[in-house]
Amino acid sequence: MALDEGGEAFVHKDSVADYFERYTTRIQAPVPCGVEVRRVSRLEGRTGFRFETTHGVYEAQSVVSVTGPFQVPVIPPVIPKQTAVQQIHSADYRSPDALPQGAVLVVGAGSSGVQIADELNIAGRKVYLSVGPHDRPPRRYRGRDFVWWLGVLGKWDMAAPAPGTDHVTIAVSGARGGETADFRRLAHDGLTLVGRTESCEDGVLRFAPDLIPNIARGDANLLSLLDEADAYVTANGLDLPEEPEARVFPNDPDCMTNPLTELNLSQAGVGTVIWATGYALDYNWLDVDVLDDTGKPRHQRGVSSVRGLYYVGLPWLSRRGSSFIWGVWHDVTHVADQIAIQSAYETYDAQAGGLGAAEE
Ligand SMILES: Cc1cc2nc3c(=O)[nH]c(=O)nc-3n(C[C@H](O)[C@H](O)[C@H](O)COP(=O)(O)OP(=O)(O)OC[C@H]3O[C@@H](n4cnc5c(N)ncnc54)[C@H](O)[C@@H]3O)c2cc1C
């Protein structure tokens, strides 16, 4: 099923919602909205689960958890609550006008942080952007979007992140038709880059001395993708226009050559800190012993160790694409197969012909 916009358009959120509505009509599945699952537990002495919801109690033979990787916005406990500054998560950011007057510190330079900081800077705010480790793919290269490049280079299907890169965020922008995140350009436009926000004492923030290595790492990531793309073009004889300017970076701005190590929030007039620091999982509703010590589900390709309980949509469930709208279908197909296989075992009847006999 295709989206209305098609091509390489950046699809509006309302169109995505319409798309899902059309999909539910097509598969004719009941999709009750506004129903929260409060507790899922195993049935005693027989297979299946009992689940308590805001609309009643039900039983099911299988449960597929698709509650997503973005359940609880995470704000690290760095700035004490009593500090005279408003702290919000990027999930609650709406527009520059909705924030109190004053400068803004945006913590986190993934796609959310970098685009929010850019928007605030354009709106005339004084903005500090706290930059941690990140990947920085080119939005487009040689006429193709990076989503296409990740596809042909096999990166959506990577089975596991490179060692030590489990939680590295991607900084890329969909603004103005799509742009490569360019920290130096943002700084030349007036924004101040700082290292990772480490601590806060008496209203004074301290930044890690890692701004330069973090920017360098993002640059290296961008250049390596360009190298791989060029090699792919050559190896496959593609006729895509060369783009040497993609390798040219602006000069290092002053905030990179003389990075701030600390910031007195009130002296700098900072009225808001926006934490673009990601999300955590929340399985409080799952009363089944299937989580590891860190609260993450134990599973093999979406199949948990408890019969009948499955997951879809988790980061790196089977590949990089697993937690993206684009890419989840591999896991959906696998989990649906596993459910069918298990129900065939359940209806097993040796006399009548073995596995699958009940369906004939
Ligand atoms: C800022 C941001 C930008 C993104 N950009 C892109 C992008 O450009 N392209 C892309 O492909 N992906 C993007 N993603 C990822 C995309 O949003 C996810 O891949 C997609 O939403 C995952 O779908 P899901 O159904 O697995 O989970 P979700 O969309 O998170 O849906 C989970 C649902 O479960 C519900 N739920 C949770 N607990 C319960 C409960 N106990 N009872 C009942 N319901 C419950 C939640 O309310 C929610 O509706 C982005 C994500 C973020 C945060």
Coordinates of C-alpha atoms and ligand atoms in Angstrom, one line a residue:
M1 CA 0.0 0.0 0.0
A2 CA 1.6 3.3 -1.1
L3 CA 1.3 6.7 0.6
D4 CA -0.6 9.4 -1.4
E5 CA 2.5 11.6 -1.7
G6 CA 4.7 8.9 -3.2
G7 CA 8.2 9.6 -4.5
E8 CA 10.6 11.3 -2.1
A9 CA 8.1 13.7 -0.5
F10 CA 8.3 14.3 3.2
V11 CA 4.9 13.1 4.2
H12 CA 2.7 15.2 6.6
K13 CA 1.7 13.6 9.9
D14 CA -2.0 13.8 8.9
S15 CA -1.3 11.8 5.7
V16 CA 0.5 9.1 7.7
A17 CA -2.5 8.9 10.0
D18 CA -4.8 8.7 7.0
Y19 CA -2.6 5.9 5.6
F20 CA -2.9 3.8 8.8
E21 CA -6.7 4.4 8.8
R22 CA -7.0 3.1 5.2
Y23 CA -4.8 0.1 6.1
T24 CA -7.1 -0.9 9.0
T25 CA -10.1 -0.7 6.7
R26 CA -8.3 -2.9 4.2
I27 CA -7.3 -5.6 6.7
Q28 CA -10.7 -5.3 8.4
A29 CA -9.2 -5.6 11.8
P30 CA -10.9 -4.0 14.8
V31 CA -8.7 -1.2 16.1
P32 CA -10.3 0.1 19.3
C33 CA -8.7 3.5 20.1
G34 CA -8.2 4.9 23.5
V35 CA -8.0 1.5 25.2
E36 CA -5.0 1.1 27.5
V37 CA -3.7 -2.3 28.4
R38 CA -3.0 -2.2 32.2
R39 CA -1.8 -5.7 32.8
V40 CA -0.9 -8.8 30.9
S41 CA -0.4 -12.1 32.7
R42 CA -0.3 -15.8 31.9
L43 CA -3.3 -17.9 32.4
E44 CA -2.8 -20.5 35.1
G45 CA -2.6 -24.1 34.1
R46 CA -3.4 -23.5 30.4
T47 CA -1.9 -21.7 27.5
G48 CA -2.7 -18.1 26.8
F49 CA -2.9 -14.7 28.5
R50 CA -5.3 -12.6 30.5
F51 CA -5.2 -8.9 29.7
E52 CA -6.8 -6.2 31.8
T53 CA -7.7 -3.0 29.9
T54 CA -9.4 0.2 30.6
H55 CA -12.4 -1.3 28.7
G56 CA -12.6 -4.8 30.3
V57 CA -10.7 -8.1 30.8
Y58 CA -10.0 -10.4 27.9
E59 CA -8.1 -13.6 27.1
A60 CA -5.9 -14.4 24.1
Q61 CA -3.7 -17.3 23.0
S62 CA -1.0 -15.0 21.7
V63 CA 0.1 -11.5 22.5
V64 CA 2.2 -9.4 20.2
S65 CA 3.7 -6.4 22.0
V66 CA 4.0 -3.4 19.6
T67 CA 4.2 -0.7 22.1
G68 CA 7.2 0.9 20.3
P69 CA 10.6 2.0 21.4
F70 CA 9.4 5.5 22.3
Q71 CA 7.3 5.1 25.4
V72 CA 8.8 7.3 28.1
P73 CA 10.6 10.5 27.3
V74 CA 13.9 10.5 29.1
I75 CA 15.3 13.5 31.0
P76 CA 18.6 12.7 32.6
P77 CA 18.8 13.9 36.2
V78 CA 21.5 16.6 35.5
I79 CA 19.8 19.9 36.4
P80 CA 18.2 19.9 39.9
K81 CA 14.4 20.6 39.7
Q82 CA 14.7 23.7 41.9
T83 CA 17.0 25.4 39.4
A84 CA 15.2 28.5 38.0
V85 CA 14.8 27.3 34.4
Q86 CA 12.0 25.5 32.6
Q87 CA 13.0 21.9 31.6
I88 CA 11.0 20.1 28.9
H89 CA 11.5 17.0 26.7
S90 CA 11.6 17.4 23.0
A91 CA 8.4 15.3 22.9
D92 CA 6.7 18.3 24.4
Y93 CA 8.3 21.0 22.2
R94 CA 5.8 22.6 19.8
S95 CA 7.1 26.0 18.6
P96 CA 9.5 28.8 19.5
D97 CA 6.5 31.0 20.6
A98 CA 5.3 28.4 23.1
L99 CA 8.6 28.8 25.2
P100 CA 9.3 31.4 27.8
Q101 CA 11.4 34.4 26.8
G102 CA 15.1 34.0 26.9
A103 CA 17.9 31.9 25.6
V104 CA 17.4 28.1 25.1
L105 CA 19.8 25.2 25.7
V106 CA 19.0 22.2 23.5
V107 CA 20.6 19.1 24.9
G108 CA 21.1 16.3 22.3
A109 CA 22.1 16.6 18.7
G110 CA 20.1 13.8 17.1
S111 CA 17.5 14.6 14.4
S112 CA 15.1 16.2 17.0
G113 CA 17.7 18.3 18.8
V114 CA 19.3 19.6 15.7
Q115 CA 16.0 20.6 14.0
I116 CA 14.6 22.2 17.2
A117 CA 17.8 24.2 17.7
D118 CA 17.8 25.4 14.1
E119 CA 14.1 26.5 14.3
L120 CA 14.7 28.4 17.5
N121 CA 17.8 30.1 16.1
I122 CA 15.9 31.2 13.0
A123 CA 13.1 32.5 15.3
G124 CA 15.7 34.9 16.8
R125 CA 16.4 33.0 20.1
K126 CA 19.9 32.7 21.5
V127 CA 20.5 29.0 21.3
Y128 CA 23.1 26.7 22.8
L129 CA 23.3 23.2 21.3
S130 CA 24.9 20.4 23.4
V131 CA 26.4 17.9 21.0
G132 CA 27.0 14.3 21.9
P133 CA 28.3 11.4 19.7
H134 CA 26.2 11.2 16.6
D135 CA 26.1 9.9 13.0
R136 CA 25.6 12.5 10.3
P137 CA 24.5 11.0 7.0
P138 CA 24.2 13.2 3.9
R139 CA 20.5 14.0 3.4
R140 CA 21.0 13.6 -0.3
Y141 CA 24.1 12.6 -2.3
R142 CA 24.6 12.4 -6.1
G143 CA 20.9 13.0 -6.5
R144 CA 19.6 10.2 -4.2
D145 CA 18.2 10.5 -0.6
F146 CA 20.2 8.8 2.1
V147 CA 17.3 6.4 2.7
W148 CA 18.0 5.1 -0.8
W149 CA 21.7 4.9 -0.1
L150 CA 21.2 3.0 3.1
G151 CA 19.1 0.5 1.1
V152 CA 21.4 -0.2 -1.8
L153 CA 24.4 -0.3 0.6
G154 CA 22.6 -2.9 2.7
K155 CA 22.6 -0.8 5.8
W156 CA 18.8 -1.1 6.6
D157 CA 19.4 -4.9 6.8
M158 CA 22.5 -4.8 9.0
A159 CA 21.9 -7.4 11.7
A160 CA 23.6 -5.6 14.5
P161 CA 25.1 -2.2 15.2
A162 CA 28.9 -1.9 14.9
P163 CA 30.6 -2.6 18.3
G164 CA 30.3 0.4 20.6
T165 CA 27.7 2.2 18.5
D166 CA 24.5 0.8 20.0
H167 CA 23.0 4.1 21.1
V168 CA 24.5 6.5 18.6
T169 CA 21.9 8.9 17.3
I170 CA 21.4 10.0 13.7
A171 CA 21.4 13.7 13.0
V172 CA 19.6 14.5 9.8
S173 CA 17.0 17.1 8.9
G174 CA 13.7 17.1 7.0
A175 CA 13.5 20.9 7.1
R176 CA 13.2 22.9 3.9
G177 CA 12.8 19.8 1.8
G178 CA 15.5 17.9 3.6
E179 CA 19.1 18.9 4.6
T180 CA 22.3 17.4 5.9
A181 CA 22.8 18.3 9.5
D182 CA 25.7 20.8 9.4
F183 CA 26.8 21.9 12.9
R184 CA 29.4 24.4 11.6
R185 CA 26.8 26.1 9.4
L186 CA 24.4 26.3 12.4
A187 CA 27.1 27.9 14.4
H188 CA 28.0 30.4 11.7
D189 CA 24.2 31.3 11.7
G190 CA 24.5 32.3 15.3
L191 CA 24.0 29.2 17.4
T192 CA 26.6 28.2 20.0
L193 CA 27.8 24.5 20.1
V194 CA 28.9 23.0 23.3
G195 CA 30.0 19.5 24.4
R196 CA 27.9 17.0 26.3
T197 CA 26.0 18.5 29.3
E198 CA 27.6 16.8 32.3
S199 CA 26.6 18.4 35.5
C200 CA 25.0 21.4 37.1
E201 CA 25.9 23.1 40.4
D202 CA 24.4 26.3 41.7
G203 CA 22.9 27.1 38.3
V204 CA 26.2 26.6 36.5
L205 CA 26.3 23.9 33.8
R206 CA 29.5 22.0 33.0
F207 CA 30.1 20.6 29.5
A208 CA 32.4 17.7 28.7
P209 CA 35.5 18.5 26.7
D210 CA 34.2 16.3 23.8
L211 CA 32.7 18.8 21.3
I212 CA 35.6 18.5 18.8
P213 CA 35.8 14.7 18.9
N214 CA 32.0 14.4 18.6
I215 CA 31.9 16.7 15.6
A216 CA 34.9 14.8 14.1
R217 CA 33.2 11.5 14.5
G218 CA 30.0 12.8 12.7
D219 CA 32.2 14.1 9.9
A220 CA 34.0 10.8 9.6
N221 CA 30.6 9.0 9.5
L222 CA 29.4 11.3 6.7
L223 CA 32.7 10.9 4.7
S224 CA 32.6 7.2 5.0
L225 CA 29.1 7.0 3.6
L226 CA 30.1 9.2 0.7
D227 CA 33.1 6.9 0.1
E228 CA 30.8 3.8 0.1
A229 CA 28.3 5.5 -2.2
D230 CA 31.1 6.5 -4.7
A231 CA 32.4 2.9 -4.7
Y232 CA 28.9 1.6 -5.3
V233 CA 28.4 4.0 -8.2
T234 CA 31.7 3.0 -9.8
A235 CA 31.2 -0.7 -9.2
N236 CA 27.8 -0.7 -10.7
G237 CA 28.4 1.8 -13.5
L238 CA 25.6 4.2 -12.4
D239 CA 25.1 7.5 -14.1
L240 CA 24.8 9.7 -11.0
P241 CA 26.2 13.3 -11.1
E242 CA 29.4 13.7 -9.1
E243 CA 29.1 15.9 -6.0
P244 CA 32.6 16.9 -4.7
E245 CA 31.2 19.8 -2.7
A246 CA 29.5 17.3 -0.3
R247 CA 33.0 16.8 1.1
V248 CA 33.7 20.5 1.8
F249 CA 32.9 21.7 5.3
P250 CA 32.6 25.3 6.5
N251 CA 35.5 26.7 8.6
D252 CA 35.4 25.8 12.3
P253 CA 33.4 28.5 14.1
D254 CA 34.7 30.2 17.2
C255 CA 32.6 28.0 19.5
M256 CA 34.5 25.0 18.2
T257 CA 38.0 26.6 18.4
N258 CA 37.3 28.1 21.9
P259 CA 34.6 25.7 23.3
L260 CA 32.6 26.8 26.4
T261 CA 33.4 24.6 29.4
E262 CA 30.6 26.0 31.5
L263 CA 27.5 28.2 31.4
N264 CA 25.9 30.2 34.1
L265 CA 22.2 29.7 33.2
S266 CA 20.9 33.0 34.7
Q267 CA 23.8 35.1 33.5
A268 CA 23.4 33.7 30.0
G269 CA 19.6 34.4 30.3
V270 CA 18.7 30.8 29.6
G271 CA 14.9 30.4 30.2
T272 CA 14.4 26.9 28.8
V273 CA 16.4 23.7 28.6
I274 CA 15.0 21.2 26.0
W275 CA 16.2 17.6 26.5
A276 CA 16.3 15.9 23.1
T277 CA 17.7 12.9 24.8
G278 CA 15.5 10.1 23.6
Y279 CA 13.0 7.6 25.1
A280 CA 13.0 4.5 27.2
L281 CA 10.9 1.4 27.1
D282 CA 8.1 0.8 29.6
Y283 CA 6.8 -2.7 30.3
N284 CA 5.1 -2.0 33.6
W285 CA 1.9 -3.6 32.1
L286 CA 3.7 -6.9 31.3
D287 CA 3.4 -9.1 34.3
V288 CA 5.3 -12.0 32.7
D289 CA 9.0 -12.9 33.5
V290 CA 10.5 -12.0 30.1
L291 CA 12.6 -8.9 30.8
D292 CA 16.4 -8.8 31.4
D293 CA 18.1 -7.0 34.2
T294 CA 18.0 -3.7 32.2
G295 CA 14.2 -4.0 31.6
K296 CA 14.6 -5.0 28.0
P297 CA 12.7 -7.9 26.5
R298 CA 14.5 -11.2 26.1
H299 CA 13.7 -12.6 22.7
Q300 CA 15.0 -14.2 19.6
R301 CA 13.9 -12.3 16.5
G302 CA 10.7 -11.2 18.3
V303 CA 9.9 -14.6 19.8
S304 CA 10.0 -14.4 23.6
S305 CA 11.0 -17.2 25.9
V306 CA 7.4 -17.5 27.0
R307 CA 5.1 -19.4 24.6
G308 CA 2.7 -17.1 22.8
L309 CA 4.4 -13.8 23.6
Y310 CA 6.0 -11.9 20.7
Y311 CA 7.5 -8.4 20.0
V312 CA 7.6 -6.3 16.9
G313 CA 9.1 -2.8 16.4
L314 CA 12.0 -3.0 18.9
P315 CA 15.3 -1.4 17.9
W316 CA 17.6 -4.0 16.2
L317 CA 15.0 -6.7 16.7
S318 CA 16.5 -8.5 13.7
R319 CA 18.1 -5.6 11.7
R320 CA 18.6 -1.8 11.7
G321 CA 15.2 -1.3 9.9
S322 CA 13.3 -3.1 12.7
S323 CA 12.2 0.0 14.6
F324 CA 11.3 2.1 11.5
I325 CA 8.0 2.2 9.7
W326 CA 10.2 1.4 6.7
G327 CA 11.7 -2.0 7.5
V328 CA 9.4 -3.5 10.1
W329 CA 7.7 -5.9 7.7
H330 CA 10.4 -8.5 7.8
D331 CA 9.8 -9.0 11.5
V332 CA 6.0 -8.9 11.1
T333 CA 6.2 -11.7 8.6
H334 CA 8.5 -13.8 10.8
V335 CA 6.3 -13.4 13.9
A336 CA 3.1 -14.1 12.0
D337 CA 4.7 -17.3 10.7
Q338 CA 5.8 -18.3 14.2
I339 CA 2.2 -17.7 15.6
A340 CA 0.8 -19.9 12.7
I341 CA 3.4 -22.6 13.4
Q342 CA 2.6 -22.7 17.1
S343 CA -1.1 -22.8 16.6
A344 CA -0.5 -25.7 14.2
Y345 CA 1.2 -27.5 17.1
E346 CA -1.7 -26.7 19.3
T347 CA -4.3 -28.2 17.0
Y348 CA -2.0 -31.2 16.4
D349 CA -4.0 -34.4 15.9
A350 CA -1.8 -37.5 15.0
Q351 CA -4.8 -39.6 14.2
A352 CA -6.2 -37.1 11.8
G353 CA -3.0 -36.6 9.9
G354 CA -0.5 -34.6 12.1
L355 CA 0.4 -31.0 11.9
G356 CA -2.1 -28.7 10.2
A357 CA -4.7 -31.4 10.2
A358 CA -7.3 -29.1 11.8
E359 CA -7.1 -26.7 8.9
E360 CA -7.9 -29.3 6.2
Ligands
LIG1 C1 11.2 12.1 16.6 C2 11.0 10.8 15.8 C3 11.2 10.9 14.4 C4 11.0 9.7 13.7 N1 11.1 9.8 12.3 C5 10.9 8.6 11.5 C6 11.0 8.7 10.1 O1 11.3 9.7 9.5 N2 10.8 7.5 9.4 C7 10.5 6.3 10.1 O2 10.3 5.3 9.4 N3 10.4 6.3 11.4 C8 10.6 7.4 12.1 N4 10.5 7.3 13.5 C9 10.3 6.1 14.1 C10 8.8 5.8 14.0 O3 8.1 6.7 14.7 C11 8.6 4.4 14.6 O4 9.3 3.5 13.8 C12 7.1 4.0 14.6 O5 6.3 4.9 15.3 C13 7.1 2.7 15.4 O6 5.7 2.2 15.4 P1 5.2 1.3 16.5 O7 3.8 1.0 16.1 O8 6.1 0.1 16.6 O9 5.3 2.1 17.8 P2 4.6 3.5 18.2 O10 4.3 4.4 17.0 O11 5.5 4.1 19.3 O12 3.2 3.0 18.8 C14 3.1 2.3 20.0 C15 1.7 2.5 20.4 O13 1.5 1.7 21.6 C16 0.6 2.4 22.5 N5 0.8 1.8 23.8 C17 1.9 1.7 24.6 N6 1.7 1.1 25.7 C18 0.3 0.7 25.7 C19 -0.5 0.0 26.6 N7 -0.1 -0.4 27.8 N8 -1.8 -0.2 26.2 C20 -2.3 0.3 25.0 N9 -1.5 0.9 24.1 C21 -0.2 1.1 24.4 C22 1.1 3.8 22.4 O14 0.2 4.7 22.9 C23 1.3 3.9 20.9 O15 0.2 4.3 20.2 C24 10.7 8.5 14.3 C25 10.5 8.5 15.7 C26 10.7 9.6 16.5 C27 10.5 9.6 18.0

